[in-house]
mmCIF file of C-alpha atoms in Angstrom:
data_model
loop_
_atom_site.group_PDB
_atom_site.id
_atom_site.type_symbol
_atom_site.label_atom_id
_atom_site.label_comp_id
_atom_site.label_asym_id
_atom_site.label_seq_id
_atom_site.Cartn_x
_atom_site.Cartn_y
_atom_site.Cartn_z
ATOM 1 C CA UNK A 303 -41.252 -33.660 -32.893
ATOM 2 C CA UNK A 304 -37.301 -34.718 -32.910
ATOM 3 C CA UNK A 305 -35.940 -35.403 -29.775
ATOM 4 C CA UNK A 306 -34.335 -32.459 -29.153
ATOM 5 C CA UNK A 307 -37.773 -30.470 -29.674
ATOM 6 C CA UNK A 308 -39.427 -33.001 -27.331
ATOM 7 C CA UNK A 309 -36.562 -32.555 -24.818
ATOM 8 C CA UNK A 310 -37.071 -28.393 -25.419
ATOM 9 C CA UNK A 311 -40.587 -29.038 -24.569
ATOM 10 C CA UNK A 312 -40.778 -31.566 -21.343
ATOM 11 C CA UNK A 313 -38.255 -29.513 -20.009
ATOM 12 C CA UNK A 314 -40.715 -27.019 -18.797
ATOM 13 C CA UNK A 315 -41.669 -29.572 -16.463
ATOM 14 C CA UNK A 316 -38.441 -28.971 -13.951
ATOM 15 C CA UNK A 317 -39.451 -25.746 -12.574
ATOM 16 C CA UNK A 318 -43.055 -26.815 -12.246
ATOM 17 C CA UNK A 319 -41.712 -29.746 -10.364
ATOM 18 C CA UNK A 320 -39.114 -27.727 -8.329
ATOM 19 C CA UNK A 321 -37.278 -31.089 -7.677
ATOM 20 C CA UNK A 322 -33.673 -30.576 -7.945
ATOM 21 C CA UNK A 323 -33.208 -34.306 -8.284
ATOM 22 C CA UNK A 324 -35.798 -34.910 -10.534
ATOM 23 C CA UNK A 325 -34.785 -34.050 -14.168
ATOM 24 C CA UNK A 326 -35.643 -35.028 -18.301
ATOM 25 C CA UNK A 327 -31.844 -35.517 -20.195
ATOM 26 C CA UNK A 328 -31.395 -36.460 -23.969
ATOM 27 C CA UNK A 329 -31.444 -39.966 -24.567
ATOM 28 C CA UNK A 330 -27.961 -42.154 -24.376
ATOM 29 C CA UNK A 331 -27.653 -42.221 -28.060
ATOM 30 C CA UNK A 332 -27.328 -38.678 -28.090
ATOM 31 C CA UNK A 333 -25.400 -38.136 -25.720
ATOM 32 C CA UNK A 334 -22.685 -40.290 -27.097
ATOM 33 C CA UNK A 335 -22.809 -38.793 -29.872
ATOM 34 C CA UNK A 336 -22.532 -34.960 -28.414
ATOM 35 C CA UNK A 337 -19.658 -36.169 -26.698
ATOM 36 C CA UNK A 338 -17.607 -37.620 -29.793
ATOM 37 C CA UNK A 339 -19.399 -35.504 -32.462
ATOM 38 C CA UNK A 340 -21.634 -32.827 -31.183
ATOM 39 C CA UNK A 341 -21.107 -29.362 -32.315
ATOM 40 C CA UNK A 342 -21.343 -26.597 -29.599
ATOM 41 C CA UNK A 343 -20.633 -22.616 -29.004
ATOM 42 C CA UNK A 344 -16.877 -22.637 -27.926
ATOM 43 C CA UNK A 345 -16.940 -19.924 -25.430
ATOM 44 C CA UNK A 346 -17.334 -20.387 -20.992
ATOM 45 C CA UNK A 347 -19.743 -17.656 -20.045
ATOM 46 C CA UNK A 348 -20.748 -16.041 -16.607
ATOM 47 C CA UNK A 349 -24.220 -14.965 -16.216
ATOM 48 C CA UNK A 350 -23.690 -11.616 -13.597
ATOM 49 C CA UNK A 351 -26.366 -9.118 -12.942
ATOM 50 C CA UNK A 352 -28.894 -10.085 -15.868
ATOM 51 C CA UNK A 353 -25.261 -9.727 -18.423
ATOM 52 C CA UNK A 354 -23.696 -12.595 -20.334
ATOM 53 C CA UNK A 355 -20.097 -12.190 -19.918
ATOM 54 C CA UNK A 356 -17.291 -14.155 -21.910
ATOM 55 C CA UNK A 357 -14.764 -15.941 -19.153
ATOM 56 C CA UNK A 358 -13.244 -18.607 -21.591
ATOM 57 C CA UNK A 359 -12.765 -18.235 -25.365
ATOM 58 C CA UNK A 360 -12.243 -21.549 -27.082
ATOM 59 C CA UNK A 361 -12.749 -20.825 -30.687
ATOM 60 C CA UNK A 362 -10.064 -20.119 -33.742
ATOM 61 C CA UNK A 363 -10.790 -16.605 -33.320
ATOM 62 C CA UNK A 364 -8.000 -14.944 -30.614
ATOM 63 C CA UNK A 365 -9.532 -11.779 -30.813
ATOM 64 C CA UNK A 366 -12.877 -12.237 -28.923
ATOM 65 C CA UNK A 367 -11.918 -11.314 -25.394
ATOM 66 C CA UNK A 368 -12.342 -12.545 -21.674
ATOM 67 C CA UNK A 369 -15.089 -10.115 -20.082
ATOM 68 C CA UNK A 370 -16.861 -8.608 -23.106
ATOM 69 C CA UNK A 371 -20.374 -8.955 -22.817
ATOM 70 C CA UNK A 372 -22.543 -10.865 -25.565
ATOM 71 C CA UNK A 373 -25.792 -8.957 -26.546
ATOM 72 C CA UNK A 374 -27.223 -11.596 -28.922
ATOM 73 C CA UNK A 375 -26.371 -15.022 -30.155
ATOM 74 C CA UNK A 376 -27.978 -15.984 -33.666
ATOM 75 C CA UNK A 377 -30.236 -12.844 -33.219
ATOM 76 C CA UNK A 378 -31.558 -13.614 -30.391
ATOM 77 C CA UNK A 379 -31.075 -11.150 -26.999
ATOM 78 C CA UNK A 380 -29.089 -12.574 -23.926
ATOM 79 C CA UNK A 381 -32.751 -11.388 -22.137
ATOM 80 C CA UNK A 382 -34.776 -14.162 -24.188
ATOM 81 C CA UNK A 383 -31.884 -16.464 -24.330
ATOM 82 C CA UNK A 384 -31.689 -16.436 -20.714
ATOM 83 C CA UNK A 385 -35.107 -16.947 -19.644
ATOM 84 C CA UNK A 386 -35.581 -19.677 -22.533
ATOM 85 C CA UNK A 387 -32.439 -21.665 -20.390
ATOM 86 C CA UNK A 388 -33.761 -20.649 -17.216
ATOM 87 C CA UNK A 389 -37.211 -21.829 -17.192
ATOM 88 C CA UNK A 390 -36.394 -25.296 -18.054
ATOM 89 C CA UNK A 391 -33.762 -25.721 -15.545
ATOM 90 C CA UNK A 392 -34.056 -27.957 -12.218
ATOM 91 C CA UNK A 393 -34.437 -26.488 -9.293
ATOM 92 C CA UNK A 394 -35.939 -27.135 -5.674
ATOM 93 C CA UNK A 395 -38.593 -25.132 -5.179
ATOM 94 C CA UNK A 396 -38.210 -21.265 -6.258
ATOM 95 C CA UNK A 397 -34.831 -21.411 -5.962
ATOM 96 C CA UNK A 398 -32.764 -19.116 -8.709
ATOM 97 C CA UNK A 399 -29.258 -19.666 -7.822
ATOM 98 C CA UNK A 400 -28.565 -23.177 -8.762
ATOM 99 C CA UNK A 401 -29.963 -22.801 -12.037
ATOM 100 C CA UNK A 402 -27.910 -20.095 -12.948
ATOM 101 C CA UNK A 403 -24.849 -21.742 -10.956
ATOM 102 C CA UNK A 404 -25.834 -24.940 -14.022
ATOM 103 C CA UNK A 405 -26.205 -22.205 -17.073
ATOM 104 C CA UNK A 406 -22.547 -20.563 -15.618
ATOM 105 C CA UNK A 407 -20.684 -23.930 -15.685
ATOM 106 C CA UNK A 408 -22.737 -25.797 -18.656
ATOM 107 C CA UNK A 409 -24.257 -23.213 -20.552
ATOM 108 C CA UNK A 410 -23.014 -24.379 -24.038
ATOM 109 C CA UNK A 411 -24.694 -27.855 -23.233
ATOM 110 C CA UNK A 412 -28.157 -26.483 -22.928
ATOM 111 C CA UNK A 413 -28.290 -23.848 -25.050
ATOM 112 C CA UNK A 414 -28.296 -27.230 -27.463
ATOM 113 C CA UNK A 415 -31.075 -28.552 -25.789
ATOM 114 C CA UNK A 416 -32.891 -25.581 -26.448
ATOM 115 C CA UNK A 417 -31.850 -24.196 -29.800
ATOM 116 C CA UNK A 418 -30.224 -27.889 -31.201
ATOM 117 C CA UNK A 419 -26.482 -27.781 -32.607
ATOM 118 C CA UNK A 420 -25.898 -24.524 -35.573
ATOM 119 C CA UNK A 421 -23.315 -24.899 -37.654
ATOM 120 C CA UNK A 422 -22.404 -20.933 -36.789
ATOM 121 C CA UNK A 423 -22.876 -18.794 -34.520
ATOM 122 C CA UNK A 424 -23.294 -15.153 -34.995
ATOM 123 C CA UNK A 425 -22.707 -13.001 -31.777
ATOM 124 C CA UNK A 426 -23.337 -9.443 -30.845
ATOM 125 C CA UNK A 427 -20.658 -8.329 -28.227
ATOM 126 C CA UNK A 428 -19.982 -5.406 -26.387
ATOM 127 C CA UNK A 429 -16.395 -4.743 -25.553
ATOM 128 C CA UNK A 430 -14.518 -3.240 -22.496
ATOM 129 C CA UNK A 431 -15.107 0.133 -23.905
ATOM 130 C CA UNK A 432 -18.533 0.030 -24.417
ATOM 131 C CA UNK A 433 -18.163 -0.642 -28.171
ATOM 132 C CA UNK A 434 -20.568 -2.893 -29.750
ATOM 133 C CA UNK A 435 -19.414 -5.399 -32.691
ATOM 134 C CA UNK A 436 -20.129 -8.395 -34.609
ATOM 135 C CA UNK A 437 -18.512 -11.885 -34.943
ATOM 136 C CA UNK A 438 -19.405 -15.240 -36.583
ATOM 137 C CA UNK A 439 -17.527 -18.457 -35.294
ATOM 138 C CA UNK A 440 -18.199 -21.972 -35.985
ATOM 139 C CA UNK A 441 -19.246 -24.683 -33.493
ATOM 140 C CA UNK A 442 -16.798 -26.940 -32.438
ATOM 141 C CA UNK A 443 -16.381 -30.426 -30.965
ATOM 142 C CA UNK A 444 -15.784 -30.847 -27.124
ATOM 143 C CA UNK A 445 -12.490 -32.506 -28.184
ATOM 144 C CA UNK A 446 -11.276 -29.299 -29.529
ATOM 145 C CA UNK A 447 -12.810 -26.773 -27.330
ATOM 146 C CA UNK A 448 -10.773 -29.010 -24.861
ATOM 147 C CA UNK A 449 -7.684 -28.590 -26.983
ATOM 148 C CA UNK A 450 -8.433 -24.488 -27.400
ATOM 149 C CA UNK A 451 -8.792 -24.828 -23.581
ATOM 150 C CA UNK A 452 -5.463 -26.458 -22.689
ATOM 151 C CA UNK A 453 -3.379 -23.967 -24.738
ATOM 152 C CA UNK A 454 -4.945 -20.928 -23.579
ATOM 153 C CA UNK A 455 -6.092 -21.217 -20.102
ATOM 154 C CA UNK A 456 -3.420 -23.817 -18.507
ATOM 155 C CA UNK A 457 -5.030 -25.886 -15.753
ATOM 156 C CA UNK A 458 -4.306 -24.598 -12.091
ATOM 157 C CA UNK A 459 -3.881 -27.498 -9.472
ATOM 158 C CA UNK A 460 -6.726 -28.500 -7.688
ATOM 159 C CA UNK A 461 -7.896 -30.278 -4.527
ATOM 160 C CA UNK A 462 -11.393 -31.629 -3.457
ATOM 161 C CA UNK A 463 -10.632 -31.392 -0.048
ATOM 162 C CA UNK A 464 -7.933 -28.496 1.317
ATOM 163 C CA UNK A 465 -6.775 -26.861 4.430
ATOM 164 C CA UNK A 466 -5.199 -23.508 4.174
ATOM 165 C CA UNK A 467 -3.630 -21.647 7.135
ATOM 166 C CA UNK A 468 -4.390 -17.830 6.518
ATOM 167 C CA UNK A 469 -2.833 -16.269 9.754
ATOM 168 C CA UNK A 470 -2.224 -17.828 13.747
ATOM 169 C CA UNK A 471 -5.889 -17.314 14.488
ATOM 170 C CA UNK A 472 -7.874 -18.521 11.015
ATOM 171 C CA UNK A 473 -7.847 -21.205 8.370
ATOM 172 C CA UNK A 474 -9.962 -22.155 5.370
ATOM 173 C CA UNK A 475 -11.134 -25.332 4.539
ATOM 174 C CA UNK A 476 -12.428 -25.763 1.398
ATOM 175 C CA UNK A 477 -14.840 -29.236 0.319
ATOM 176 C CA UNK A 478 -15.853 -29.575 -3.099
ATOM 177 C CA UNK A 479 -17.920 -32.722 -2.833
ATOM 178 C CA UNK A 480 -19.110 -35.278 -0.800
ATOM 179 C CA UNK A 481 -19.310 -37.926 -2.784
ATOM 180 C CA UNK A 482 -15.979 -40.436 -1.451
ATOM 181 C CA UNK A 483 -15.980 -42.244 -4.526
ATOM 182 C CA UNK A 484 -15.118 -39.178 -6.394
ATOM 183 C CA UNK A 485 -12.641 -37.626 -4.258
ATOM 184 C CA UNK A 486 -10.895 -41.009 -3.798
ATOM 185 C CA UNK A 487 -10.543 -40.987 -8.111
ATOM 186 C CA UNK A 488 -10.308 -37.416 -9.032
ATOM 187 C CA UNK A 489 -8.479 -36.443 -6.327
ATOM 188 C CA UNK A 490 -6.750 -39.583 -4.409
ATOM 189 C CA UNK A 491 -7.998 -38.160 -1.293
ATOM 190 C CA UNK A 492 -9.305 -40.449 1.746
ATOM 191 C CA UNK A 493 -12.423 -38.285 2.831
ATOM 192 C CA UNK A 494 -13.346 -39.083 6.703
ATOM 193 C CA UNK A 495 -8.700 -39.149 6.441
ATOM 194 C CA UNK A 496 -8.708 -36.118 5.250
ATOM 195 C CA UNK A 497 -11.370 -34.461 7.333
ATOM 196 C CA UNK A 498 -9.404 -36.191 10.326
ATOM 197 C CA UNK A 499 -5.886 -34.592 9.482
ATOM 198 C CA UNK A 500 -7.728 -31.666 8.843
ATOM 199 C CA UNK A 501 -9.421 -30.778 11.915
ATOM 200 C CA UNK A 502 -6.025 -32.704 13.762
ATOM 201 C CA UNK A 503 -4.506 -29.533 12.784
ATOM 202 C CA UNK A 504 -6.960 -27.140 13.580
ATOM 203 C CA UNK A 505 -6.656 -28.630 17.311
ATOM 204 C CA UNK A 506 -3.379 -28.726 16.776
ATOM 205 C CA UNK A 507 -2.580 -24.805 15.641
ATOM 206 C CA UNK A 508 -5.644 -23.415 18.235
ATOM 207 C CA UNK A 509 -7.242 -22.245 15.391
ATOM 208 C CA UNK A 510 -10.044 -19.561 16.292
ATOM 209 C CA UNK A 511 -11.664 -18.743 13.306
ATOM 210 C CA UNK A 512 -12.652 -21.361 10.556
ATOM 211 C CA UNK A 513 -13.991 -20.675 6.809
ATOM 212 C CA UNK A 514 -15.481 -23.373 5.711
ATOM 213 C CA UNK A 515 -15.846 -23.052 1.868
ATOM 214 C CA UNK A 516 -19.310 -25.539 0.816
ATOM 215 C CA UNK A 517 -19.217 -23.180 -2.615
ATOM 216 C CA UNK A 518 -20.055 -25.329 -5.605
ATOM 217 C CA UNK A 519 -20.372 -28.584 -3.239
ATOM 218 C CA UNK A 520 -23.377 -30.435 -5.188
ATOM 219 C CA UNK A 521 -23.459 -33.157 -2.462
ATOM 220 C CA UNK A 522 -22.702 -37.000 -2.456
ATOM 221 C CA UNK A 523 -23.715 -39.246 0.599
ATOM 222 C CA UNK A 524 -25.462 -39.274 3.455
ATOM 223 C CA UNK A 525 -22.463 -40.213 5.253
ATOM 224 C CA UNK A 526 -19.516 -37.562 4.620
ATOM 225 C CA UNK A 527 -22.311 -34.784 5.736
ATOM 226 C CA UNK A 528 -22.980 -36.260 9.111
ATOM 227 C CA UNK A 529 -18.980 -37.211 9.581
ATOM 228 C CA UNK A 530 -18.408 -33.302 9.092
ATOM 229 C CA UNK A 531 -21.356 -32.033 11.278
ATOM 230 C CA UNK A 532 -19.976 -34.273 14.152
ATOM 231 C CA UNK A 533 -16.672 -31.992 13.713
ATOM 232 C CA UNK A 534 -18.471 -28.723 14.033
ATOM 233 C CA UNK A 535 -21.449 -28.754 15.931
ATOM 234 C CA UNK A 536 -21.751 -27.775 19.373
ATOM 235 C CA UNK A 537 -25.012 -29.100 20.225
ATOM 236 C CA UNK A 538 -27.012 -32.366 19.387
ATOM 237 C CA UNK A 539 -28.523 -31.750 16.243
ATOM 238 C CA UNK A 540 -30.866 -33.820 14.360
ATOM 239 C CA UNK A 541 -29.794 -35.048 10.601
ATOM 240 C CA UNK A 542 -33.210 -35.291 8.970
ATOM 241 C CA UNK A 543 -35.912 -35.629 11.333
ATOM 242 C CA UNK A 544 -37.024 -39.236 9.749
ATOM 243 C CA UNK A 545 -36.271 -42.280 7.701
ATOM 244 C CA UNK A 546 -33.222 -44.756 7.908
ATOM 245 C CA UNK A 547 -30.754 -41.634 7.119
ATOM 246 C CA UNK A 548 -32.489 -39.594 10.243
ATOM 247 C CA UNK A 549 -29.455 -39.527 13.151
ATOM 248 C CA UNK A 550 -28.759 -37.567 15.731
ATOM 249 C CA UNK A 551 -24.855 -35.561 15.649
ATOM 250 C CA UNK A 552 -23.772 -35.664 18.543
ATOM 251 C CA UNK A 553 -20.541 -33.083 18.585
ATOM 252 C CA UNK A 554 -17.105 -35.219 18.930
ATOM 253 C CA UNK A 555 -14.973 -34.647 22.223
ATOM 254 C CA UNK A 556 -12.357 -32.942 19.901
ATOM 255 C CA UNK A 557 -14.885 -31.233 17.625
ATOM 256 C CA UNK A 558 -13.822 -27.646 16.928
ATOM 257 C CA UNK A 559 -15.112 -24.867 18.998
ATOM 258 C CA UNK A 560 -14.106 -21.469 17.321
ATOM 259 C CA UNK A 561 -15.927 -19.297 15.331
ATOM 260 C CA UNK A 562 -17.004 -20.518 12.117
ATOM 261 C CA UNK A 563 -17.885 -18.625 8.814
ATOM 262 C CA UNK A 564 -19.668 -21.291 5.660
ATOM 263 C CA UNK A 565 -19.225 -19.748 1.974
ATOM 264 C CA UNK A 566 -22.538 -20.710 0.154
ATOM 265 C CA UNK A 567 -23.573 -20.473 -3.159
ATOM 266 C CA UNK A 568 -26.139 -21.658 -5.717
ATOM 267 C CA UNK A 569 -23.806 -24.741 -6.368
ATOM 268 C CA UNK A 570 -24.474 -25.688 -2.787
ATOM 269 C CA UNK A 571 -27.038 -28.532 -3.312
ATOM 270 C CA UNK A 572 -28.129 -31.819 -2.286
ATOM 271 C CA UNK A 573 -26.420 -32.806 1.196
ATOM 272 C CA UNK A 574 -24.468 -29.532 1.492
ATOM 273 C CA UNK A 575 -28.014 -28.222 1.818
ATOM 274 C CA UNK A 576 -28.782 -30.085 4.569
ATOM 275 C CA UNK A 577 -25.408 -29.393 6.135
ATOM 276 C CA UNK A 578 -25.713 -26.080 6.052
ATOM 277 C CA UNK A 579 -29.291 -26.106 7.426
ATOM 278 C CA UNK A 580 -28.147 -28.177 10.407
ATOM 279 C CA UNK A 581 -25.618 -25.725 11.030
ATOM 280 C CA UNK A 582 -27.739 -23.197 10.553
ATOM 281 C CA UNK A 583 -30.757 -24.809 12.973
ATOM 282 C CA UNK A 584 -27.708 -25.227 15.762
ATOM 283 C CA UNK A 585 -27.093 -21.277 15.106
ATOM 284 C CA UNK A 586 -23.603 -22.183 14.593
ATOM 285 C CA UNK A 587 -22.658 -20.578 11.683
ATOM 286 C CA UNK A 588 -22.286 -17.158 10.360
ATOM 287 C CA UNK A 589 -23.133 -17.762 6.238
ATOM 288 C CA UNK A 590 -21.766 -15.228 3.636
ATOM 289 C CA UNK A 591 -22.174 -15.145 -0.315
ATOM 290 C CA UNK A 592 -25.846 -16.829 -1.724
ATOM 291 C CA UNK A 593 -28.630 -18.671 -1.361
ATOM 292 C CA UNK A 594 -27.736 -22.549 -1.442
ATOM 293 C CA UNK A 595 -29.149 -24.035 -4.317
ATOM 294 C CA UNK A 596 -30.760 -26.806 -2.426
ATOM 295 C CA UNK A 597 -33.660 -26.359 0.215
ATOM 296 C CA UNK A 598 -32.933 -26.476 3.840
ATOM 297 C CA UNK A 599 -36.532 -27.752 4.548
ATOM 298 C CA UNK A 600 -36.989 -30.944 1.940
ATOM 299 C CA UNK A 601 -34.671 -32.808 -0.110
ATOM 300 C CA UNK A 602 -35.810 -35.741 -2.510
ATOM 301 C CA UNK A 603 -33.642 -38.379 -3.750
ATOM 302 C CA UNK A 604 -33.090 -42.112 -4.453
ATOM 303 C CA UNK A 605 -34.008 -41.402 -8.255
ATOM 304 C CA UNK A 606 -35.268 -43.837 -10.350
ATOM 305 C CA UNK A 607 -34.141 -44.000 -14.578
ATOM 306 C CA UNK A 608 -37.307 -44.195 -17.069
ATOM 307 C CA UNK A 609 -36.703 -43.932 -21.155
ATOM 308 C CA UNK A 610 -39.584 -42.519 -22.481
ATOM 309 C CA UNK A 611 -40.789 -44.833 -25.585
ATOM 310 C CA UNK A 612 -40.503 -43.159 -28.503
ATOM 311 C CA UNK A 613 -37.198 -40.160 -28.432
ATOM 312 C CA UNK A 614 -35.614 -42.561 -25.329
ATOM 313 C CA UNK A 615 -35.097 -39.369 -23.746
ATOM 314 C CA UNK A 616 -34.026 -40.103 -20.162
ATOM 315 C CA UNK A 617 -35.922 -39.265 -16.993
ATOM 316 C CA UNK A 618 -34.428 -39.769 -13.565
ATOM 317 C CA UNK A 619 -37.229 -39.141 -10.847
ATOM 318 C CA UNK A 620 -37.058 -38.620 -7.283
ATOM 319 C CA UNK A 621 -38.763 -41.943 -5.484
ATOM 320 C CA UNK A 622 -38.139 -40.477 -1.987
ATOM 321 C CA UNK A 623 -38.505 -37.647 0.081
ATOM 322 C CA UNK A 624 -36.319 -36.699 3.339
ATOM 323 C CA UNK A 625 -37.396 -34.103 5.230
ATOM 324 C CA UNK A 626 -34.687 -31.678 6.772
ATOM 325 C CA UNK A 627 -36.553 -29.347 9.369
ATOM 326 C CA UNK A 628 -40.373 -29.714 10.743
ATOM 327 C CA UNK A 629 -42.174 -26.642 9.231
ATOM 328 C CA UNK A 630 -43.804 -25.616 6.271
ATOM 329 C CA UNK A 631 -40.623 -24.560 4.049
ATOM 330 C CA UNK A 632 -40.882 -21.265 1.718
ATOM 331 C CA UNK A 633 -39.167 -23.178 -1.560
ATOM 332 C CA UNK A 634 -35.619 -21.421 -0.892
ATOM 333 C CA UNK A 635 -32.142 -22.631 0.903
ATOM 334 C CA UNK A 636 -30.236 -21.451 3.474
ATOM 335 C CA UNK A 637 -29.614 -17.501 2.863
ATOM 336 C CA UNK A 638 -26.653 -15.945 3.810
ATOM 337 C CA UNK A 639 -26.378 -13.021 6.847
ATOM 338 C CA UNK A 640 -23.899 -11.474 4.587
ATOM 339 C CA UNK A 641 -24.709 -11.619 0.758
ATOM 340 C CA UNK A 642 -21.362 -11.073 -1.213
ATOM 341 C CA UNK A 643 -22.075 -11.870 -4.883
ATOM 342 C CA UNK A 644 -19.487 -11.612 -7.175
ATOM 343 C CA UNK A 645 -19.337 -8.618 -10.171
ATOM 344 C CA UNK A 646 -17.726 -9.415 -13.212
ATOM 345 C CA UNK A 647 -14.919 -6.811 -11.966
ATOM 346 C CA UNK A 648 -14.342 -9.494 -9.515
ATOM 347 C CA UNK A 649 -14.602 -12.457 -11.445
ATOM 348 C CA UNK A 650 -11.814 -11.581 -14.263
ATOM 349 C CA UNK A 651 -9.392 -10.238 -11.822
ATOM 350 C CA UNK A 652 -9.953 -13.636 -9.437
ATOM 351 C CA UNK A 653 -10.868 -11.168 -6.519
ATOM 352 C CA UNK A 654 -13.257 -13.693 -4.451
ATOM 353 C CA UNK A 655 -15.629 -11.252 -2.384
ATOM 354 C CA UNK A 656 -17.065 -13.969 -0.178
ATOM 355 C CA UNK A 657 -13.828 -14.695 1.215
ATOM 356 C CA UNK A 658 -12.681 -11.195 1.515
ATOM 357 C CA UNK A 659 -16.162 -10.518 3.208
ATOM 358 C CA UNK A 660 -15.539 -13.101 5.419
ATOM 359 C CA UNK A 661 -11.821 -12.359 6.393
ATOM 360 C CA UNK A 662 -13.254 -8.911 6.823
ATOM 361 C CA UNK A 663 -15.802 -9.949 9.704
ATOM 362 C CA UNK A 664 -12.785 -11.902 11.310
ATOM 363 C CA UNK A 665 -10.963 -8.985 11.917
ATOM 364 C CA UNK A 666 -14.019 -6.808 12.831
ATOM 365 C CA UNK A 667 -14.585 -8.871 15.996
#
């Protein structure tokens, strides 16, 4: 075998494993190379309700359009594409959401671990109208499905960390990581600042209701989790019940005392797992949208790098367990009191049905 049909191969290990943090990658080499010269399907895709939908079209071709549905790729159905990707993605436990949350944001990247790099790529769409119809476009290099990217779909201003005032009585405050070192570079933002000025202003405004949005949050450190949790819990809770990251949060004198709604989804791993379980163990959350994609019982870490001899494929596996709750966990996250999973309706006319669905509880109390 090549590496890529090695890497097609191990691959089935991950959901045997059911170690989030525990994964097989190609080796450096390659992925150098994929990143300078790789050829991959220039299209962002959503994965909704067992349909492959188009979100992003970065190809020559101007008239394949956002939100038609692809039936096959190469001749292939979505049905056996899909559960060729799926069963070789990383999960904890028998979580699905965070490996479809992976296949919705990286999808061209491992449908090439799977099925390599083709030259072409012949797809079978269905259109808005029901229509079905056939069109062949090449692969292209990251570099210009970047370039397709920036002329079509201009880039909208982002924060990792953001406080938004909705009415006199709620805010929203939205944290996409907790890793510092990355919010301090992508985003310039201070975190344990930020989070200071943050919930400053909550005091400050007598804010009643708080959203916090943990959506797509794949974790960081130990540290920003705990900092947060001293902000909203009201009881002593413990962080981990052993090890040297084990504490107990004990609430802040000015830690925030209204009601408080967390947006989850599968892209809620690692520590914003184990935030949202503490929350969840102090019953002092109401959660609305989807199972987080990490487990609210165990959590592994402190991954170690191996090269296996021969492809140099690269392993990274977990060395150490953390254990988030006593019990005998089920192999799933933290699930939400009020489900609200997007259609793709929703998703191409940037309606966002967890936060309506929240707002909506706000005003029904």
């Amino acid at each position: 075998m090549d590496e890529q049909e090695f890497l097609s191969l191990i691959t089935l290990l991950h959901a045997k494993i059911g170690d989030g943090h525990t994964m097989f990658l190609p080796s450096q080499a390659t992925t150098d190379y994929n990143n300078s010269k790789g050829r991959f399907l220039p299209l962002s895709l959503s994965y909704i309700g067992g349909k492959l939908y188009i979100l992003e079209n970065c190809s020559p071709d101007s008239s394949i359009k956002k939100g038609e549905e692809i039936v096959s790729i190469n001749g292939e159905g979505i049905d056996v594409v899909m559960s060729q990707l799926m069963a070789r993605q990383i999960r904890d436990g028998y979580n699905q959401t965070y490996p479809v949350w992976i296949l919705n944001h990286y999808f061209t990247a491992y449908y090439s671990f799977v099925y390599g790099q083709p030259l072409q790529f012949w797809l079978e769409l269905r259109n808005n109208n029901g229509e079905l119809h056939k069109k062949q476009i090449a692969a292209l290099t990251k570099d210009s499905i970047r370039l397709f990217r920036q002329i079509r779909y201009p880039a909208i201003e982002d924060h990792g960390i953001a406080l938004e005032k909705r009415d006199s009585t709620t805010s929203i405050l939205t944290i996409k990581s907790f890793d510092p070192d990355l919010l301090r570079s992508l985003y310039k933002q201070d975190y344990k600042y930020v989070i200071d000025s943050a919930f400053a202003a909550l005091k400050r405004n007598r804010t009643a209701n708080l959203i916090l949005d943990l959506r797509d949050n794949q974790g960081g450190d130990f540290e920003p989790g705990r900092y947060l949790l001293s902000y909203l819990l009201i009881n002593p809770t413990r962080y981990l019940q052993f090890g040297k990251e084990a504490r107990l949060i004990q609430p802040r004198i000015n830690h925030f005392t209204g009601k408080l709604f967390v947006l989850i989804n599968g892209g809620s791993f690692s520590n914003t797992a184990i935030v949202s379980a503490c929350l969840e163990k102090d019953q002092r959350a109401v959660f609305v949208g989807e199972e987080t994609g990490g487990n609210k019982y165990i959590i592994s870490g402190d991954a170690t790098e191996i090269s296996l001899p021969q492809t140099q494929i690269r392993g990274f596996v977990s060395t150490t367990t953390f254990r988030i709750m006593p019990g005998a966990g089920n192999g799933h996250g933290v699930w939400p009191a009020f489900p609200a999973v997007p259609d793709i309706t929703a998703v191409l006319m940037g309606r966002d049905v967890a936060k309506v669905r929240a707002l909506k509880l706000i005003s029904e109390h």
